[in-house]
Short mmCIF file of C-alpha atoms in Angstrom, two decimals:
data_model
loop_
_atom_site.label_atom_id
_atom_site.label_comp_id
_atom_site.label_asym_id
_atom_site.label_seq_id
_atom_site.Cartn_x
_atom_site.Cartn_y
_atom_site.Cartn_z
CA MET X 29 0.00 0.04 -0.07
CA PRO X 30 1.54 3.29 -1.08
CA ASP X 31 2.32 5.79 1.63
CA THR X 32 -0.06 8.72 1.90
CA VAL X 33 1.19 12.19 2.16
CA THR X 34 -0.50 14.54 4.49
CA ARG X 35 -0.79 17.97 3.01
CA PRO X 36 -1.64 21.02 5.08
CA PRO X 37 -5.01 22.54 4.40
CA ALA X 38 -5.16 25.09 1.63
CA PRO X 39 -5.64 28.65 2.70
CA LEU X 40 -9.18 30.00 2.92
CA VAL X 41 -8.15 32.76 0.49
CA GLU X 42 -5.39 32.77 -2.22
CA ALA X 43 -4.67 35.74 -4.39
CA ALA X 44 -1.92 35.50 -6.94
CA GLY X 45 -0.65 38.22 -9.43
CA LEU X 46 -3.55 40.70 -8.69
CA THR X 47 -3.26 43.70 -10.88
CA LYS X 48 -5.83 46.63 -10.96
CA SER X 49 -5.50 50.01 -12.66
CA PHE X 50 -7.83 52.85 -13.03
CA LYS X 51 -8.19 55.70 -15.69
CA VAL X 52 -7.34 59.08 -14.49
CA PRO X 53 -7.43 62.39 -16.28
CA ARG X 54 -4.00 63.79 -17.49
CA SER X 55 -3.16 67.54 -16.76
CA SER X 56 -3.64 67.96 -20.61
CA ALA X 57 -6.23 66.24 -22.76
CA GLY X 58 -6.90 62.55 -22.54
CA THR X 59 -6.54 59.99 -19.73
CA THR X 60 -3.74 57.75 -18.32
CA ARG X 61 -3.64 54.55 -16.15
CA LEU X 62 -2.96 54.58 -12.43
CA ARG X 63 -1.81 51.05 -11.37
CA ALA X 64 -3.17 50.60 -7.82
CA LEU X 65 -2.16 46.96 -7.54
CA ASP X 66 0.68 45.35 -9.48
CA GLY X 67 1.17 41.57 -9.08
CA VAL X 68 -0.11 41.18 -5.57
CA ASP X 69 0.18 37.71 -3.98
CA LEU X 70 -1.51 37.07 -0.73
CA THR X 71 -2.97 34.25 1.51
CA LEU X 72 -5.33 34.17 4.34
CA GLU X 73 -5.82 31.16 6.77
CA ARG X 74 -8.98 30.22 8.49
CA GLY X 75 -9.54 31.89 11.74
CA GLU X 76 -6.50 34.10 11.12
CA THR X 77 -6.01 37.98 11.20
CA LEU X 78 -3.88 39.36 8.41
CA GLY X 79 -2.74 42.95 9.00
CA LEU X 80 -2.39 45.11 5.88
CA VAL X 81 -0.19 48.11 6.49
CA GLY X 82 1.42 50.88 4.43
CA GLU X 83 1.31 54.53 3.52
CA SER X 84 -1.76 56.33 2.10
CA GLY X 85 -2.14 55.50 -1.54
CA CYS X 86 -0.16 52.16 -1.51
CA GLY X 87 -3.09 49.95 -2.59
CA LYS X 88 -4.57 48.65 0.71
CA SER X 89 -8.22 49.88 0.11
CA THR X 90 -8.07 48.73 -3.45
CA LEU X 91 -6.90 45.27 -2.53
CA ALA X 92 -9.77 45.19 -0.03
CA ARG X 93 -12.28 45.95 -2.78
CA VAL X 94 -10.81 43.38 -5.03
CA LEU X 95 -11.10 40.67 -2.22
CA LEU X 96 -14.76 41.86 -1.62
CA MET X 97 -15.31 41.60 -5.41
CA LEU X 98 -16.55 45.16 -5.49
CA ASP X 99 -13.70 45.70 -8.09
CA ARG X 100 -12.65 42.94 -10.45
CA PRO X 101 -8.81 42.64 -11.04
CA ASP X 102 -7.41 43.26 -14.56
CA GLN X 103 -5.21 40.36 -14.16
CA GLY X 104 -4.41 37.45 -11.66
CA THR X 105 -6.25 34.85 -9.86
CA LEU X 106 -8.52 34.78 -6.76
CA ARG X 107 -9.46 31.62 -4.95
CA PHE X 108 -11.86 31.50 -1.98
CA ASP X 109 -12.20 28.02 -0.18
CA GLY X 110 -11.14 26.46 -3.50
CA THR X 111 -13.65 28.33 -5.57
CA ASP X 112 -12.88 31.01 -8.24
CA PRO X 113 -15.18 33.91 -7.34
CA LEU X 114 -14.24 35.69 -10.55
CA SER X 115 -16.12 32.96 -12.47
CA LEU X 116 -19.36 33.22 -10.51
CA ARG X 117 -22.40 34.80 -11.86
CA GLY X 118 -26.05 35.32 -10.83
CA LYS X 119 -27.24 33.38 -7.77
CA GLU X 120 -23.83 31.55 -7.28
CA LEU X 121 -22.05 35.05 -7.03
CA LEU X 122 -24.93 36.26 -4.60
CA ALA X 123 -24.43 33.28 -2.36
CA TRP X 124 -20.64 33.88 -2.42
CA ARG X 125 -20.95 37.49 -1.48
CA ARG X 126 -22.49 36.77 1.93
CA ARG X 127 -19.19 34.78 3.00
CA VAL X 128 -17.08 38.00 2.71
CA GLN X 129 -18.31 41.09 4.63
CA MET X 130 -16.84 44.41 5.68
CA VAL X 131 -16.62 46.65 8.70
CA PHE X 132 -16.09 50.29 7.63
CA GLN X 133 -13.86 53.00 9.02
CA ASP X 134 -16.67 55.63 9.85
CA PRO X 135 -19.23 53.84 11.87
CA PHE X 136 -21.71 56.66 11.34
CA ALA X 137 -21.47 57.33 7.64
CA SER X 138 -21.88 53.57 7.00
CA LEU X 139 -25.13 53.34 8.72
CA ASN X 140 -28.50 54.67 7.35
CA PRO X 141 -29.80 57.22 9.77
CA ARG X 142 -33.44 56.53 8.79
CA LEU X 143 -33.29 52.82 10.02
CA ASN X 144 -33.21 51.76 13.54
CA VAL X 145 -30.63 49.20 14.87
CA ALA X 146 -32.84 46.19 14.35
CA GLU X 147 -33.51 47.21 10.65
CA LEU X 148 -29.83 48.04 10.18
CA ILE X 149 -28.73 44.57 11.39
CA GLY X 150 -31.57 42.74 9.37
CA GLU X 151 -30.99 44.78 6.27
CA PRO X 152 -28.66 42.11 4.64
CA TRP X 153 -31.48 39.56 5.00
CA ARG X 154 -33.55 41.55 2.51
CA THR X 155 -31.14 40.29 -0.22
CA HIS X 156 -30.07 36.83 1.33
CA ARG X 157 -33.83 35.99 2.24
CA ASP X 158 -33.17 32.26 2.76
CA LEU X 159 -30.49 32.77 5.39
CA VAL X 160 -32.84 33.59 8.43
CA PRO X 161 -36.55 32.91 8.37
CA ARG X 162 -38.68 35.87 8.59
CA GLY X 163 -40.16 34.59 11.91
CA GLY X 164 -36.83 34.17 13.38
CA ARG X 165 -35.25 37.52 12.55
CA ASP X 166 -36.15 39.28 15.80
CA ARG X 167 -34.62 36.59 17.86
CA ARG X 168 -31.48 36.56 15.54
CA VAL X 169 -31.22 40.35 16.05
CA ARG X 170 -31.28 39.96 19.92
CA LYS X 171 -28.63 37.23 19.70
CA LEU X 172 -26.38 39.42 17.52
CA LEU X 173 -26.88 42.51 19.88
CA GLU X 174 -25.82 40.24 22.71
CA MET X 175 -22.75 38.96 20.84
CA VAL X 176 -21.43 42.58 20.38
CA GLY X 177 -22.10 43.71 23.82
CA LEU X 178 -25.34 45.69 23.33
CA ARG X 179 -28.71 45.50 25.01
CA GLU X 180 -31.99 44.23 23.50
CA GLY X 181 -33.47 47.72 24.00
CA ASP X 182 -30.84 49.09 21.75
CA ALA X 183 -32.80 47.52 18.73
CA ARG X 184 -35.24 50.36 18.68
CA ARG X 185 -32.69 53.10 18.68
CA TYR X 186 -31.20 55.07 15.78
CA PRO X 187 -27.54 55.62 14.78
CA GLN X 188 -27.74 59.29 15.95
CA GLU X 189 -28.67 58.07 19.36
CA LEU X 190 -25.65 55.84 19.94
CA SER X 191 -21.96 56.68 20.69
CA GLY X 192 -19.12 56.03 18.07
CA GLY X 193 -18.28 52.66 19.82
CA GLN X 194 -21.85 51.52 19.85
CA ARG X 195 -22.21 52.41 16.20
CA GLN X 196 -19.07 50.35 15.27
CA ARG X 197 -20.53 47.55 17.25
CA ILE X 198 -23.81 47.66 15.10
CA GLY X 199 -21.50 47.54 11.94
CA ILE X 200 -19.90 44.50 13.38
CA ALA X 201 -23.19 42.92 14.12
CA ARG X 202 -24.46 43.82 10.61
CA ALA X 203 -21.40 41.99 9.20
CA LEU X 204 -21.98 38.96 11.21
CA ALA X 205 -25.72 38.79 10.26
CA LEU X 206 -24.63 36.87 7.15
CA LYS X 207 -22.44 34.41 8.98
CA PRO X 208 -19.37 35.26 6.97
CA ASP X 209 -16.10 33.40 6.69
CA VAL X 210 -14.05 36.55 6.05
CA ILE X 211 -14.60 40.11 7.44
CA VAL X 212 -12.50 43.03 6.01
CA CYS X 213 -11.86 45.66 8.61
CA ASP X 214 -10.96 48.84 6.91
CA GLU X 215 -9.45 51.07 9.65
CA PRO X 216 -12.14 49.91 11.95
CA VAL X 217 -11.04 51.81 15.04
CA SER X 218 -9.36 54.84 13.72
CA ALA X 219 -12.34 57.15 14.22
CA LEU X 220 -12.81 56.07 17.93
CA ASP X 221 -11.40 57.20 21.18
CA LEU X 222 -8.53 55.10 22.61
CA SER X 223 -10.60 53.53 25.33
CA VAL X 224 -13.30 52.63 22.86
CA GLN X 225 -10.68 51.29 20.35
CA ALA X 226 -9.53 48.66 22.94
CA GLN X 227 -13.15 47.70 23.45
CA VAL X 228 -13.75 47.15 19.89
CA LEU X 229 -10.51 45.28 19.25
CA ASN X 230 -11.16 43.01 22.27
CA LEU X 231 -14.67 42.34 20.87
CA LEU X 232 -13.22 41.32 17.47
CA ALA X 233 -10.80 38.93 19.10
CA GLU X 234 -13.67 37.33 21.22
CA LEU X 235 -15.82 36.92 18.03
CA GLN X 236 -12.96 35.48 16.13
CA ALA X 237 -12.30 32.89 19.01
CA GLU X 238 -16.04 31.94 19.09
CA LEU X 239 -16.87 31.96 15.34
CA ASP X 240 -13.50 31.07 13.70
CA VAL X 241 -14.00 34.09 11.37
CA SER X 242 -10.93 35.39 9.63
CA TYR X 243 -10.13 39.16 9.29
CA VAL X 244 -8.25 41.33 6.87
CA PHE X 245 -7.35 44.11 9.11
CA ILE X 246 -6.29 47.40 7.28
CA SER X 247 -4.68 49.95 9.61
CA HIS X 248 -2.32 52.89 9.68
CA ASP X 249 -1.78 52.22 13.45
CA LEU X 250 1.12 49.83 13.74
CA SER X 251 0.59 49.28 17.40
CA VAL X 252 -3.03 48.19 16.78
CA VAL X 253 -1.75 45.83 14.00
CA ARG X 254 0.83 44.42 16.40
CA HIS X 255 -1.96 43.73 19.00
CA VAL X 256 -4.46 42.08 16.59
CA ALA X 257 -2.62 40.41 13.62
CA ASP X 258 -1.29 37.03 13.45
CA ARG X 259 0.60 37.88 10.11
CA VAL X 260 1.38 41.27 8.51
CA ALA X 261 1.63 42.32 4.83
CA VAL X 262 3.42 45.44 4.21
CA MET X 263 2.48 47.23 0.90
CA TYR X 264 4.23 49.87 -1.11
CA LEU X 265 3.08 51.34 -4.34
CA GLY X 266 0.89 48.59 -5.24
CA LYS X 267 3.08 45.78 -4.30
CA VAL X 268 3.63 43.53 -1.27
CA ALA X 269 7.21 44.52 0.09
CA GLU X 270 7.17 42.08 2.89
CA THR X 271 4.96 39.49 4.79
CA GLY X 272 5.39 37.19 7.71
CA ARG X 273 4.38 36.44 11.31
CA THR X 274 3.57 39.48 13.18
CA GLU X 275 6.25 39.27 15.92
CA GLU X 276 8.92 38.24 13.18
CA ILE X 277 8.12 41.42 11.19
CA PHE X 278 8.32 43.81 14.15
CA ALA X 279 11.38 42.11 15.52
CA ASN X 280 13.41 41.52 12.34
CA PRO X 281 12.12 43.39 9.41
CA ARG X 282 13.91 42.34 6.19
CA HIS X 283 12.76 44.93 3.69
CA PRO X 284 14.16 48.49 4.23
CA TYR X 285 10.78 49.99 3.68
CA THR X 286 9.34 47.90 6.43
CA ALA X 287 12.37 48.90 8.64
CA ALA X 288 11.54 52.53 7.98
CA LEU X 289 7.94 52.18 8.59
CA LEU X 290 8.38 50.65 11.89
CA SER X 291 10.98 53.02 13.06
CA SER X 292 8.50 55.89 12.80
CA ALA X 293 6.15 54.24 15.19
CA PRO X 294 6.62 54.33 18.97
CA ALA X 295 7.53 50.66 20.33
CA PRO X 296 5.96 49.23 23.39
CA VAL X 297 8.02 49.57 26.53
CA GLY X 298 10.13 46.52 27.05
CA SER X 299 9.82 45.34 23.49
CA GLU X 300 12.69 44.53 21.15
CA GLY X 301 11.75 47.53 19.07
CA THR X 302 12.52 50.07 21.77
CA SER X 303 16.18 50.34 20.50
CA ARG X 304 15.43 50.70 16.80
CA GLN X 305 16.84 53.67 15.28
CA ARG X 306 14.74 56.17 13.48
CA ILE X 307 15.07 56.06 9.67
CA LEU X 308 14.29 59.23 7.92
CA LEU X 309 13.63 58.78 4.20
CA ARG X 310 14.51 61.38 1.59
CA GLY X 311 11.95 62.33 -1.06
CA GLU X 312 8.29 61.71 -1.61
CA VAL X 313 6.50 58.45 -2.53
CA PRO X 314 6.61 58.21 -6.37
CA SER X 315 3.45 58.61 -8.34
CA PRO X 316 1.62 55.37 -9.05
CA ILE X 317 1.00 56.69 -12.46
CA ASP X 318 4.69 56.65 -13.42
CA PRO X 319 6.38 54.39 -10.77
CA PRO X 320 10.16 53.71 -10.74
CA SER X 321 11.47 50.64 -12.69
CA GLY X 322 12.60 47.71 -11.00
CA CYS X 323 12.15 48.00 -7.28
CA ARG X 324 9.38 50.58 -6.47
CA PHE X 325 11.29 51.54 -3.20
CA ARG X 326 14.70 52.13 -4.84
CA THR X 327 14.47 55.88 -5.26
CA ARG X 328 14.18 56.22 -1.30
CA CYS X 329 16.23 53.21 -0.38
CA TRP X 330 19.86 53.70 1.21
CA ARG X 331 20.65 50.05 0.03
CA ALA X 332 19.78 50.39 -3.74
CA GLU X 333 22.27 49.58 -6.46
CA ASP X 334 22.07 49.44 -10.18
CA VAL X 335 20.30 45.99 -10.22
CA CYS X 336 17.40 47.50 -8.28
CA ALA X 337 16.59 49.76 -11.22
CA GLU X 338 16.74 46.82 -13.63
CA GLU X 339 14.99 44.11 -12.13
CA VAL X 340 11.79 43.51 -10.05
CA PRO X 341 12.90 41.69 -6.82
CA PRO X 342 11.08 38.47 -6.21
CA ALA X 343 9.49 37.78 -2.92
CA GLU X 344 11.73 35.30 -1.17
CA ALA X 345 12.30 33.81 2.17
CA HIS X 346 15.45 35.07 4.00
CA GLY X 347 16.70 33.28 7.13
CA GLY X 348 15.13 30.35 8.83
CA ASP X 349 11.38 31.17 8.58
CA PRO X 350 10.08 30.10 5.15
CA THR X 351 6.84 32.19 5.87
CA HIS X 352 8.72 35.39 6.14
CA THR X 353 9.31 36.87 2.69
CA ALA X 354 10.70 40.23 1.45
CA ALA X 355 10.82 41.54 -2.11
CA CYS X 356 14.28 42.95 -1.92
CA HIS X 357 17.54 42.33 -3.79
CA PHE X 358 19.45 43.32 -0.49
CA PRO X 359 17.34 42.46 2.38
CA LEU X 360 18.32 43.42 5.82
CA GLU X 361 19.88 40.98 8.35
CA PRO X 362 18.38 40.75 11.73
CA ALA X 363 20.91 42.92 13.42
CA HIS X 364 21.96 45.06 10.23
CA PRO X 365 22.58 48.54 11.18
CA VAL X 366 20.38 51.20 9.27
CA PRO X 367 21.28 54.87 8.87
CA PRO X 368 19.25 57.74 10.54
CA VAL X 369 18.86 59.34 7.07
CA SER X 370 18.91 57.43 3.66
CA GLY X 371 21.75 57.91 1.36
CA PRO X 372 21.63 59.61 -2.18
CA GLN X 373 18.50 59.14 -4.25
CA ARG X 374 18.81 57.11 -7.30
CA GLY X 375 17.11 57.92 -10.52
#
């Protein structure tokens, strides 16, 4: 009898080579293309939180919209639990959409002020009518309110009667109403006070432990990402520069951009990052309409050489952790010194 090979389960979400561009007007007549995503590879495991970080305009929100199928990629493949959602149409696509939901940044702008809480939470069932029988919807609303730490009486209130934290809890309950496998959280706590942020983050963690839901967590706040994420993907100008386990990324960044990004954030007291030297990058982020050749980061990188302008660096594992990859020709070593100010720019 031949030996059987035990393979690890496939990721819940697999993205490979995702590219997405948009038409934008030129300063003169006509239009040009802005490439928001350029060959993005990404995976998301069941019950995992993937933190997505990077400067504004790096492609995080566009990637979220592609994962939600609000935008279709120009190129690349996307697989969700073994299914290609790009091939789905009609009822099959509608059934798939309930499995991926979103929690928005602004908990007030994302809620219809004309609907009360019960109507807001139950709104998705107007489209996915077979998910919860009409006679059981009130009971399901009460259960969802309990799950997100709100009272039964809150069902009759309106968004303008609630605090920011309560509104965000309603947004989370509405996302959970369809029993999704994945929730994309786009800056879900950035509009909240610090004390309320902690409550919402703890709620998300409790719900994940209970429901085994996966999160794609987009944030500018690196301390928040370090707290909630199992893995981190760092984006720069439409590409994934580095990805790996959260603590490995924070302790041993391999891509120079990741090191610069982490050096700009205050490190927790007693952490390995407290001795990290501040890296000040020269120049601005290049335009995604006309990005640099080769490595996108080379015009701001103190380690760039001629090959960086000629060849796009592949994402490769460096060191002992095969899950920690960086797209860099000259990756940093764990104890590699970095300058406080980058060297001369290269054209």
